[in-house]
mmCIF file of C-alpha atoms in Angstrom:
data_model
loop_
_atom_site.group_PDB
_atom_site.id
_atom_site.type_symbol
_atom_site.label_atom_id
_atom_site.label_comp_id
_atom_site.label_asym_id
_atom_site.label_seq_id
_atom_site.Cartn_x
_atom_site.Cartn_y
_atom_site.Cartn_z
ATOM 1 C CA MET A 1 123.729 115.590 80.931
ATOM 2 C CA THR A 2 123.553 119.363 81.355
ATOM 3 C CA PRO A 3 122.399 121.293 78.252
ATOM 4 C CA SER A 4 124.830 123.837 76.862
ATOM 5 C CA VAL A 5 124.365 127.583 77.213
ATOM 6 C CA ARG A 6 124.000 127.915 73.434
ATOM 7 C CA SER A 7 121.258 125.296 73.348
ATOM 8 C CA ARG A 8 119.321 127.064 76.077
ATOM 9 C CA LEU A 9 119.653 130.456 74.399
ATOM 10 C CA TRP A 10 118.504 129.061 71.044
ATOM 11 C CA ALA A 11 115.504 127.448 72.739
ATOM 12 C CA SER A 12 114.743 130.671 74.609
ATOM 13 C CA GLY A 13 114.836 132.649 71.380
ATOM 14 C CA PHE A 14 112.561 130.128 69.672
ATOM 15 C CA ALA A 15 110.106 130.287 72.579
ATOM 16 C CA PHE A 16 110.044 134.099 72.470
ATOM 17 C CA VAL A 17 109.478 134.257 68.690
ATOM 18 C CA LEU A 18 106.779 131.577 68.867
ATOM 19 C CA GLY A 19 105.063 133.282 71.797
ATOM 20 C CA PHE A 20 105.211 136.674 70.037
ATOM 21 C CA ALA A 21 103.680 135.156 66.868
ATOM 22 C CA VAL A 22 100.931 133.398 68.825
ATOM 23 C CA ALA A 23 100.057 136.594 70.716
ATOM 24 C CA ASN A 24 99.850 138.707 67.562
ATOM 25 C CA TYR A 25 97.790 136.126 65.671
ATOM 26 C CA GLY A 26 95.395 135.801 68.594
ATOM 27 C CA ILE A 27 94.960 139.562 68.994
ATOM 28 C CA ILE A 28 94.425 140.138 65.256
ATOM 29 C CA ARG A 29 92.432 137.101 64.158
ATOM 30 C CA VAL A 30 90.784 135.474 67.205
ATOM 31 C CA SER A 31 87.778 136.843 69.029
ATOM 32 C CA ARG A 32 86.796 136.393 72.641
ATOM 33 C CA PRO A 33 86.585 134.115 74.592
ATOM 34 C CA ASP A 34 89.071 132.034 72.526
ATOM 35 C CA LEU A 35 91.424 135.026 72.497
ATOM 36 C CA TRP A 36 92.384 134.280 76.097
ATOM 37 C CA ILE A 37 93.580 130.791 75.124
ATOM 38 C CA TRP A 38 96.019 132.293 72.623
ATOM 39 C CA VAL A 39 97.125 134.995 75.045
ATOM 40 C CA GLY A 40 97.658 132.439 77.797
ATOM 41 C CA LEU A 41 99.789 130.254 75.510
ATOM 42 C CA ALA A 42 101.816 133.285 74.446
ATOM 43 C CA VAL A 43 102.431 134.260 78.086
ATOM 44 C CA VAL A 44 103.608 130.729 78.929
ATOM 45 C CA LEU A 45 105.997 130.641 75.963
ATOM 46 C CA MET A 46 107.465 134.060 76.749
ATOM 47 C CA ALA A 47 107.861 133.114 80.414
ATOM 48 C CA THR A 48 109.696 129.991 79.268
ATOM 49 C CA SER A 49 111.946 132.192 77.144
ATOM 50 C CA ALA A 50 112.740 134.412 80.120
ATOM 51 C CA ALA A 51 113.431 131.417 82.355
ATOM 52 C CA GLY A 52 115.739 129.957 79.728
ATOM 53 C CA VAL A 53 117.793 133.149 79.630
ATOM 54 C CA LEU A 54 117.962 133.368 83.431
ATOM 55 C CA PHE A 55 119.133 129.752 83.796
ATOM 56 C CA ALA A 56 121.276 129.636 80.651
ATOM 57 C CA ASP A 57 124.618 129.595 82.461
ATOM 58 C CA THR A 58 123.625 127.562 85.535
ATOM 59 C CA PRO A 59 124.732 123.950 86.134
ATOM 60 C CA ARG A 60 121.139 122.831 86.621
ATOM 61 C CA PRO A 61 120.078 120.081 84.169
ATOM 62 C CA LEU A 62 117.286 122.215 82.725
ATOM 63 C CA SER A 63 116.418 121.711 79.056
ATOM 64 C CA VAL A 64 114.392 124.579 77.634
ATOM 65 C CA TRP A 65 113.656 122.535 74.510
ATOM 66 C CA SER A 66 112.034 119.909 76.716
ATOM 67 C CA LEU A 67 109.902 122.559 78.420
ATOM 68 C CA ILE A 68 108.730 123.860 75.056
ATOM 69 C CA GLY A 69 107.924 120.326 73.931
ATOM 70 C CA ILE A 70 105.895 119.638 77.065
ATOM 71 C CA GLU A 71 103.991 122.895 76.667
ATOM 72 C CA LEU A 72 103.156 122.246 73.020
ATOM 73 C CA PHE A 73 102.166 118.657 73.823
ATOM 74 C CA ALA A 74 99.833 119.940 76.529
ATOM 75 C CA VAL A 75 98.271 122.424 74.118
ATOM 76 C CA PHE A 76 97.694 119.858 71.355
ATOM 77 C CA THR A 77 96.193 117.491 73.932
ATOM 78 C CA LEU A 78 94.069 119.807 76.039
ATOM 79 C CA VAL A 79 92.620 121.996 73.282
ATOM 80 C CA PRO A 80 90.997 119.054 71.396
ATOM 81 C CA LEU A 81 89.639 117.782 74.718
ATOM 82 C CA LEU A 82 88.270 121.239 75.473
ATOM 83 C CA TRP A 83 86.586 121.340 72.058
ATOM 84 C CA THR A 84 85.067 117.892 72.675
ATOM 85 C CA PHE A 85 83.731 119.124 76.018
ATOM 86 C CA THR A 86 82.313 122.217 74.327
ATOM 87 C CA VAL A 87 80.503 120.099 71.729
ATOM 88 C CA ALA A 88 79.204 117.726 74.403
ATOM 89 C CA THR A 89 77.845 120.538 76.569
ATOM 90 C CA ALA A 90 76.372 122.664 73.771
ATOM 91 C CA PRO A 91 72.602 123.181 74.107
ATOM 92 C CA SER A 92 70.458 120.961 71.893
ATOM 93 C CA GLY A 93 70.104 122.263 68.352
ATOM 94 C CA THR A 94 73.061 124.653 68.565
ATOM 95 C CA THR A 95 76.539 124.531 67.054
ATOM 96 C CA PRO A 96 79.478 125.842 69.128
ATOM 97 C CA ARG A 97 81.213 128.879 67.621
ATOM 98 C CA SER A 98 84.186 128.940 69.978
ATOM 99 C CA VAL A 99 86.499 126.422 71.589
ATOM 100 C CA TRP A 100 85.785 127.801 75.047
ATOM 101 C CA PRO A 101 82.366 126.579 76.314
ATOM 102 C CA GLN A 102 79.715 129.223 76.876
ATOM 103 C CA ASP A 103 76.159 127.933 77.367
ATOM 104 C CA ILE A 104 76.658 124.610 79.145
ATOM 105 C CA SER A 105 74.032 121.869 79.043
ATOM 106 C CA TRP A 106 74.497 118.354 80.469
ATOM 107 C CA LYS A 107 71.669 116.802 78.470
ATOM 108 C CA ALA A 108 74.031 115.027 76.063
ATOM 109 C CA PHE A 109 75.720 113.141 78.906
ATOM 110 C CA ASP A 110 72.354 111.897 80.118
ATOM 111 C CA GLY A 111 71.478 110.878 76.564
ATOM 112 C CA ALA A 112 74.774 109.028 76.147
ATOM 113 C CA LEU A 113 74.319 107.141 79.418
ATOM 114 C CA HIS A 114 70.785 106.054 78.489
ATOM 115 C CA SER A 115 71.399 105.289 74.814
ATOM 116 C CA GLN A 116 70.814 101.572 74.200
ATOM 117 C CA ILE A 117 73.173 101.594 71.220
ATOM 118 C CA LEU A 118 76.024 103.018 73.285
ATOM 119 C CA GLN A 119 75.298 100.711 76.223
ATOM 120 C CA ASP A 120 75.469 97.616 74.000
ATOM 121 C CA ALA A 121 78.642 98.893 72.332
ATOM 122 C CA ALA A 122 80.307 99.540 75.693
ATOM 123 C CA VAL A 123 79.431 96.032 76.890
ATOM 124 C CA THR A 124 80.881 94.576 73.682
ATOM 125 C CA SER A 125 84.120 96.496 74.137
ATOM 126 C CA ILE A 126 84.481 95.472 77.776
ATOM 127 C CA VAL A 127 83.684 91.791 77.150
ATOM 128 C CA VAL A 128 85.968 91.448 74.123
ATOM 129 C CA ALA A 129 88.854 93.359 75.713
ATOM 130 C CA GLY A 130 88.420 91.503 79.004
ATOM 131 C CA ILE A 131 88.600 88.047 77.400
ATOM 132 C CA ALA A 132 91.504 89.035 75.139
ATOM 133 C CA THR A 133 93.395 90.448 78.127
ATOM 134 C CA ALA A 134 92.699 87.368 80.257
ATOM 135 C CA VAL A 135 94.122 85.151 77.505
ATOM 136 C CA ALA A 136 97.087 87.383 76.700
ATOM 137 C CA MET A 137 98.455 88.075 80.194
ATOM 138 C CA PRO A 138 99.407 84.499 81.246
ATOM 139 C CA LEU A 139 101.097 83.976 77.876
ATOM 140 C CA ALA A 140 102.842 87.337 78.184
ATOM 141 C CA VAL A 141 104.114 86.619 81.705
ATOM 142 C CA ALA A 142 105.599 83.306 80.579
ATOM 143 C CA ALA A 143 107.162 84.874 77.483
ATOM 144 C CA ALA A 144 108.564 87.837 79.416
ATOM 145 C CA TYR A 145 110.139 85.538 81.998
ATOM 146 C CA ALA A 146 111.851 83.637 79.196
ATOM 147 C CA PHE A 147 113.088 86.849 77.564
ATOM 148 C CA VAL A 148 114.503 88.237 80.803
ATOM 149 C CA ARG A 149 115.655 85.189 82.748
ATOM 150 C CA GLN A 150 116.359 82.364 80.310
ATOM 151 C CA PRO A 151 119.776 82.485 78.553
ATOM 152 C CA MET A 152 118.439 81.315 75.196
ATOM 153 C CA ARG A 153 119.905 82.077 71.817
ATOM 154 C CA GLY A 154 118.075 84.472 69.547
ATOM 155 C CA ARG A 155 115.974 86.064 72.272
ATOM 156 C CA ARG A 156 116.688 89.557 70.970
ATOM 157 C CA VAL A 157 115.507 88.522 67.530
ATOM 158 C CA ALA A 158 112.387 86.994 69.050
ATOM 159 C CA TYR A 159 111.756 90.129 71.058
ATOM 160 C CA GLY A 160 112.250 92.199 67.913
ATOM 161 C CA LEU A 161 109.473 90.160 66.299
ATOM 162 C CA VAL A 162 107.234 90.955 69.268
ATOM 163 C CA VAL A 163 107.913 94.673 68.857
ATOM 164 C CA ALA A 164 107.297 94.351 65.106
ATOM 165 C CA ALA A 165 103.941 92.727 65.826
ATOM 166 C CA LEU A 166 103.165 95.551 68.252
ATOM 167 C CA LEU A 167 103.916 98.182 65.590
ATOM 168 C CA MET A 168 102.242 96.294 62.749
ATOM 169 C CA PRO A 169 99.300 98.151 61.166
ATOM 170 C CA VAL A 170 96.270 96.086 62.084
ATOM 171 C CA LEU A 171 94.386 97.585 59.141
ATOM 172 C CA ALA A 172 96.511 95.470 56.774
ATOM 173 C CA LEU A 173 95.109 92.294 58.369
ATOM 174 C CA ALA A 174 91.510 93.434 58.732
ATOM 175 C CA GLY A 175 90.497 92.162 55.283
ATOM 176 C CA PRO A 176 91.992 88.635 55.552
ATOM 177 C CA ILE A 177 90.672 88.242 59.104
ATOM 178 C CA THR A 178 87.207 89.295 57.972
ATOM 179 C CA ASP A 179 87.281 86.680 55.197
ATOM 180 C CA GLN A 180 88.206 83.968 57.715
ATOM 181 C CA VAL A 181 85.457 85.027 60.112
ATOM 182 C CA ILE A 182 82.892 84.975 57.294
ATOM 183 C CA ALA A 183 84.116 81.539 56.182
ATOM 184 C CA ALA A 184 83.645 80.275 59.750
ATOM 185 C CA ASP A 185 80.102 81.688 59.743
ATOM 186 C CA ARG A 186 80.854 83.839 62.812
ATOM 187 C CA PHE A 187 80.642 87.270 61.226
ATOM 188 C CA GLY A 188 78.656 89.645 63.418
ATOM 189 C CA SER A 189 79.291 87.729 66.654
ATOM 190 C CA ARG A 190 80.844 89.401 69.664
ATOM 191 C CA MET A 191 83.114 86.432 70.293
ATOM 192 C CA SER A 192 84.496 86.637 66.757
ATOM 193 C CA LEU A 193 86.279 89.826 67.848
ATOM 194 C CA VAL A 194 88.276 88.079 70.584
ATOM 195 C CA PRO A 195 90.914 86.182 68.509
ATOM 196 C CA PRO A 196 91.752 89.229 66.349
ATOM 197 C CA ALA A 197 91.941 91.348 69.504
ATOM 198 C CA LEU A 198 94.891 89.203 70.583
ATOM 199 C CA LEU A 199 96.859 90.848 67.777
ATOM 200 C CA ILE A 200 96.694 93.988 69.914
ATOM 201 C CA THR A 201 96.712 92.679 73.467
ATOM 202 C CA LEU A 202 99.355 89.921 73.273
ATOM 203 C CA PRO A 203 102.313 91.893 71.809
ATOM 204 C CA LEU A 204 101.549 94.843 74.079
ATOM 205 C CA ALA A 205 101.285 92.561 77.121
ATOM 206 C CA ILE A 206 104.640 90.925 76.359
ATOM 207 C CA TRP A 207 106.319 94.294 75.841
ATOM 208 C CA LEU A 208 104.998 95.649 79.135
ATOM 209 C CA CYS A 209 105.749 92.478 81.112
ATOM 210 C CA VAL A 210 109.343 92.461 79.863
ATOM 211 C CA THR A 211 109.728 95.961 81.278
ATOM 212 C CA VAL A 212 108.160 94.835 84.560
ATOM 213 C CA PHE A 213 110.463 91.837 84.848
ATOM 214 C CA HIS A 214 113.546 93.960 84.178
ATOM 215 C CA ASP A 215 112.785 95.972 87.330
ATOM 216 C CA VAL A 216 112.280 92.907 89.526
ATOM 217 C CA PRO A 217 115.084 92.189 92.062
ATOM 218 C CA TRP A 218 115.671 88.584 91.018
ATOM 219 C CA SER A 219 118.558 88.262 93.482
ATOM 220 C CA LEU A 220 115.955 88.467 96.248
ATOM 221 C CA ARG A 221 114.127 85.478 94.790
ATOM 222 C CA ASP A 222 117.386 83.537 94.638
ATOM 223 C CA SER A 223 118.011 84.386 98.301
ATOM 224 C CA VAL A 224 114.523 83.269 99.308
ATOM 225 C CA ARG A 225 114.939 79.978 97.498
ATOM 226 C CA ALA A 226 118.417 79.479 98.948
ATOM 227 C CA ASP A 227 116.926 79.827 102.440
ATOM 228 C CA GLY A 228 114.705 76.822 101.706
ATOM 229 C CA ALA A 229 111.439 78.618 101.041
ATOM 230 C CA THR A 230 108.664 76.555 99.491
ATOM 231 C CA TRP A 231 106.945 77.484 96.239
ATOM 232 C CA LEU A 232 104.078 79.075 98.151
ATOM 233 C CA GLN A 233 106.431 81.025 100.414
ATOM 234 C CA SER A 234 108.368 82.299 97.407
ATOM 235 C CA LEU A 235 105.112 83.402 95.861
ATOM 236 C CA VAL A 236 103.973 85.264 98.972
ATOM 237 C CA ARG A 237 107.311 86.807 99.962
ATOM 238 C CA PHE A 238 108.749 87.573 96.531
ATOM 239 C CA ALA A 239 106.253 87.486 93.658
ATOM 240 C CA VAL A 240 103.340 89.272 95.330
ATOM 241 C CA PRO A 241 105.244 92.386 96.517
ATOM 242 C CA ASN A 242 107.738 92.600 93.631
ATOM 243 C CA VAL A 243 106.007 91.251 90.522
ATOM 244 C CA LEU A 244 102.261 91.506 91.057
ATOM 245 C CA PRO A 245 101.925 95.346 91.202
ATOM 246 C CA GLY A 246 103.696 95.830 87.869
ATOM 247 C CA VAL A 247 101.808 92.993 86.193
ATOM 248 C CA ALA A 248 98.512 94.383 87.522
ATOM 249 C CA VAL A 249 99.169 97.832 86.026
ATOM 250 C CA ALA A 250 100.288 96.218 82.760
ATOM 251 C CA THR A 251 97.020 94.255 82.718
ATOM 252 C CA LEU A 252 95.018 97.456 83.096
ATOM 253 C CA LEU A 253 96.942 99.125 80.261
ATOM 254 C CA VAL A 254 96.417 96.119 77.969
ATOM 255 C CA PHE A 255 92.712 96.102 78.801
ATOM 256 C CA VAL A 256 92.427 99.818 78.004
ATOM 257 C CA ALA A 257 94.217 99.306 74.682
ATOM 258 C CA GLY A 258 91.858 96.457 73.832
ATOM 259 C CA CYS A 259 88.827 98.568 74.687
ATOM 260 C CA ASN A 260 89.936 101.364 72.366
ATOM 261 C CA ASP A 261 90.482 99.342 69.194
ATOM 262 C CA PHE A 262 88.584 100.792 66.250
ATOM 263 C CA VAL A 263 89.897 99.015 63.135
ATOM 264 C CA LEU A 264 89.017 95.414 63.974
ATOM 265 C CA GLY A 265 85.743 96.420 65.587
ATOM 266 C CA ALA A 266 84.650 98.259 62.455
ATOM 267 C CA ALA A 267 85.817 95.522 60.055
ATOM 268 C CA LEU A 268 84.380 92.503 61.873
ATOM 269 C CA SER A 269 81.038 93.909 63.043
ATOM 270 C CA ALA A 270 77.912 93.439 60.991
ATOM 271 C CA ASP A 271 75.685 95.824 62.960
ATOM 272 C CA ASP A 272 75.367 97.758 66.201
ATOM 273 C CA ARG A 273 74.681 94.607 68.227
ATOM 274 C CA SER A 274 78.249 93.356 67.778
ATOM 275 C CA ARG A 275 80.099 96.626 67.246
ATOM 276 C CA PRO A 276 82.395 97.897 70.042
ATOM 277 C CA LEU A 277 82.113 101.436 71.304
ATOM 278 C CA PRO A 278 85.000 103.136 69.404
ATOM 279 C CA ALA A 279 83.674 101.828 66.082
ATOM 280 C CA THR A 280 80.121 102.799 67.065
ATOM 281 C CA LEU A 281 81.155 106.357 67.845
ATOM 282 C CA MET A 282 82.854 106.664 64.449
ATOM 283 C CA LEU A 283 80.378 104.819 62.214
ATOM 284 C CA ALA A 284 76.941 105.111 63.788
ATOM 285 C CA THR A 285 76.696 108.829 64.551
ATOM 286 C CA GLY A 286 73.480 109.242 62.593
ATOM 287 C CA GLN A 287 71.765 106.467 64.548
ATOM 288 C CA ILE A 288 72.451 107.968 67.976
ATOM 289 C CA GLU A 289 69.610 109.985 69.426
ATOM 290 C CA THR A 290 71.534 113.181 70.221
ATOM 291 C CA SER A 291 74.009 112.991 67.318
ATOM 292 C CA SER A 292 77.356 114.705 67.691
ATOM 293 C CA SER A 293 76.702 115.904 71.250
ATOM 294 C CA ALA A 294 76.058 112.346 72.439
ATOM 295 C CA VAL A 295 79.125 111.095 70.579
ATOM 296 C CA ALA A 296 81.313 113.729 72.233
ATOM 297 C CA ALA A 297 79.772 113.050 75.644
ATOM 298 C CA ALA A 298 80.242 109.287 75.245
ATOM 299 C CA GLY A 299 83.841 109.821 74.210
ATOM 300 C CA LEU A 300 84.550 111.858 77.346
ATOM 301 C CA LEU A 301 82.841 109.276 79.547
ATOM 302 C CA TRP A 302 84.875 106.519 77.886
ATOM 303 C CA LEU A 303 88.019 108.575 78.511
ATOM 304 C CA ALA A 304 87.312 109.037 82.222
ATOM 305 C CA PRO A 305 88.612 105.592 83.357
ATOM 306 C CA VAL A 306 91.847 106.193 81.421
ATOM 307 C CA VAL A 307 92.371 109.540 83.143
ATOM 308 C CA LEU A 308 91.629 107.914 86.499
ATOM 309 C CA LEU A 309 94.189 105.203 85.750
ATOM 310 C CA LEU A 310 96.811 107.843 84.942
ATOM 311 C CA LEU A 311 96.061 109.717 88.162
ATOM 312 C CA VAL A 312 96.202 106.618 90.366
ATOM 313 C CA PHE A 313 99.339 105.006 88.879
ATOM 314 C CA PRO A 314 101.324 107.857 87.266
ATOM 315 C CA ARG A 315 104.769 106.708 88.374
ATOM 316 C CA ARG A 316 104.217 103.044 87.547
ATOM 317 C CA ILE A 317 102.820 103.851 84.100
ATOM 318 C CA THR A 318 105.733 106.188 83.388
ATOM 319 C CA GLN A 319 108.160 103.419 84.305
ATOM 320 C CA LEU A 320 106.374 100.918 82.067
ATOM 321 C CA LEU A 321 106.068 103.155 79.018
ATOM 322 C CA GLY A 322 109.351 105.030 79.395
ATOM 323 C CA ARG A 323 111.796 102.141 79.374
ATOM 324 C CA SER A 324 112.878 99.595 76.771
ATOM 325 C CA TYR A 325 114.291 96.077 76.697
ATOM 326 C CA ARG A 326 118.028 96.014 77.221
#
């Protein structure tokens, strides 16, 4: 659908006014070196405004509103990350005064890597998320196959319940789950985090696997079976090239989501020995040797695998997260 000329002109005007306001605020209220961040954003917005006017009456499917949204999303994502990097690289005993880093020191990263508290927390997160993912994925594959391929009644209602479980605030269940863990005399154990973690991994795994199975050419499997292929041949010729890549990426995304849970880790952990890394970074700042710098450095290190995953599988992840069950 091609946006209308009026829509593009309205978006161009909005971009120009917003860019003009950002530039004036930065020049009047912001000092260097942060001033250049504001000026750069203003230049991008005004360039977007000019491009919107130039392409307003062309048949190209260019949405200026979408460009503005992407630019603002990038700003609200990159600026907090830049501030985290600035805090992590600030020299010991100093407090950053600007978002843009000035005196860079890598001591906090070394402290985060050698902190025993953070090492134990990272191991807890990886173990708990790994077990929860290993349990959730086979169940999710079976459930997704039934949702996509089996003509059963009420499957949309059942899938709606899966989505509801995915969107459910886990915080509402943290108290009852904690009471059950205490009653079972398992409070403070790493393994006590695994069953509650399934509340996060299983609905997400089903949702992602349904999307994967919708993109699978099932007619090819029917052709392979009609040609008399055995179960093993069907697996090698159909499932491995057509199903396995999507399921593998879905597994990685579920594992990452499990590793980044904070609510259940904070509610079900008695001390640092059983607390996962996200909860440790939020609750145990005063116990970490290099305080806020180590927390920021550990957060960036924990983010690195996620960024790597996005860089390696950008198209596959976009397909998984950008489509819905039909």
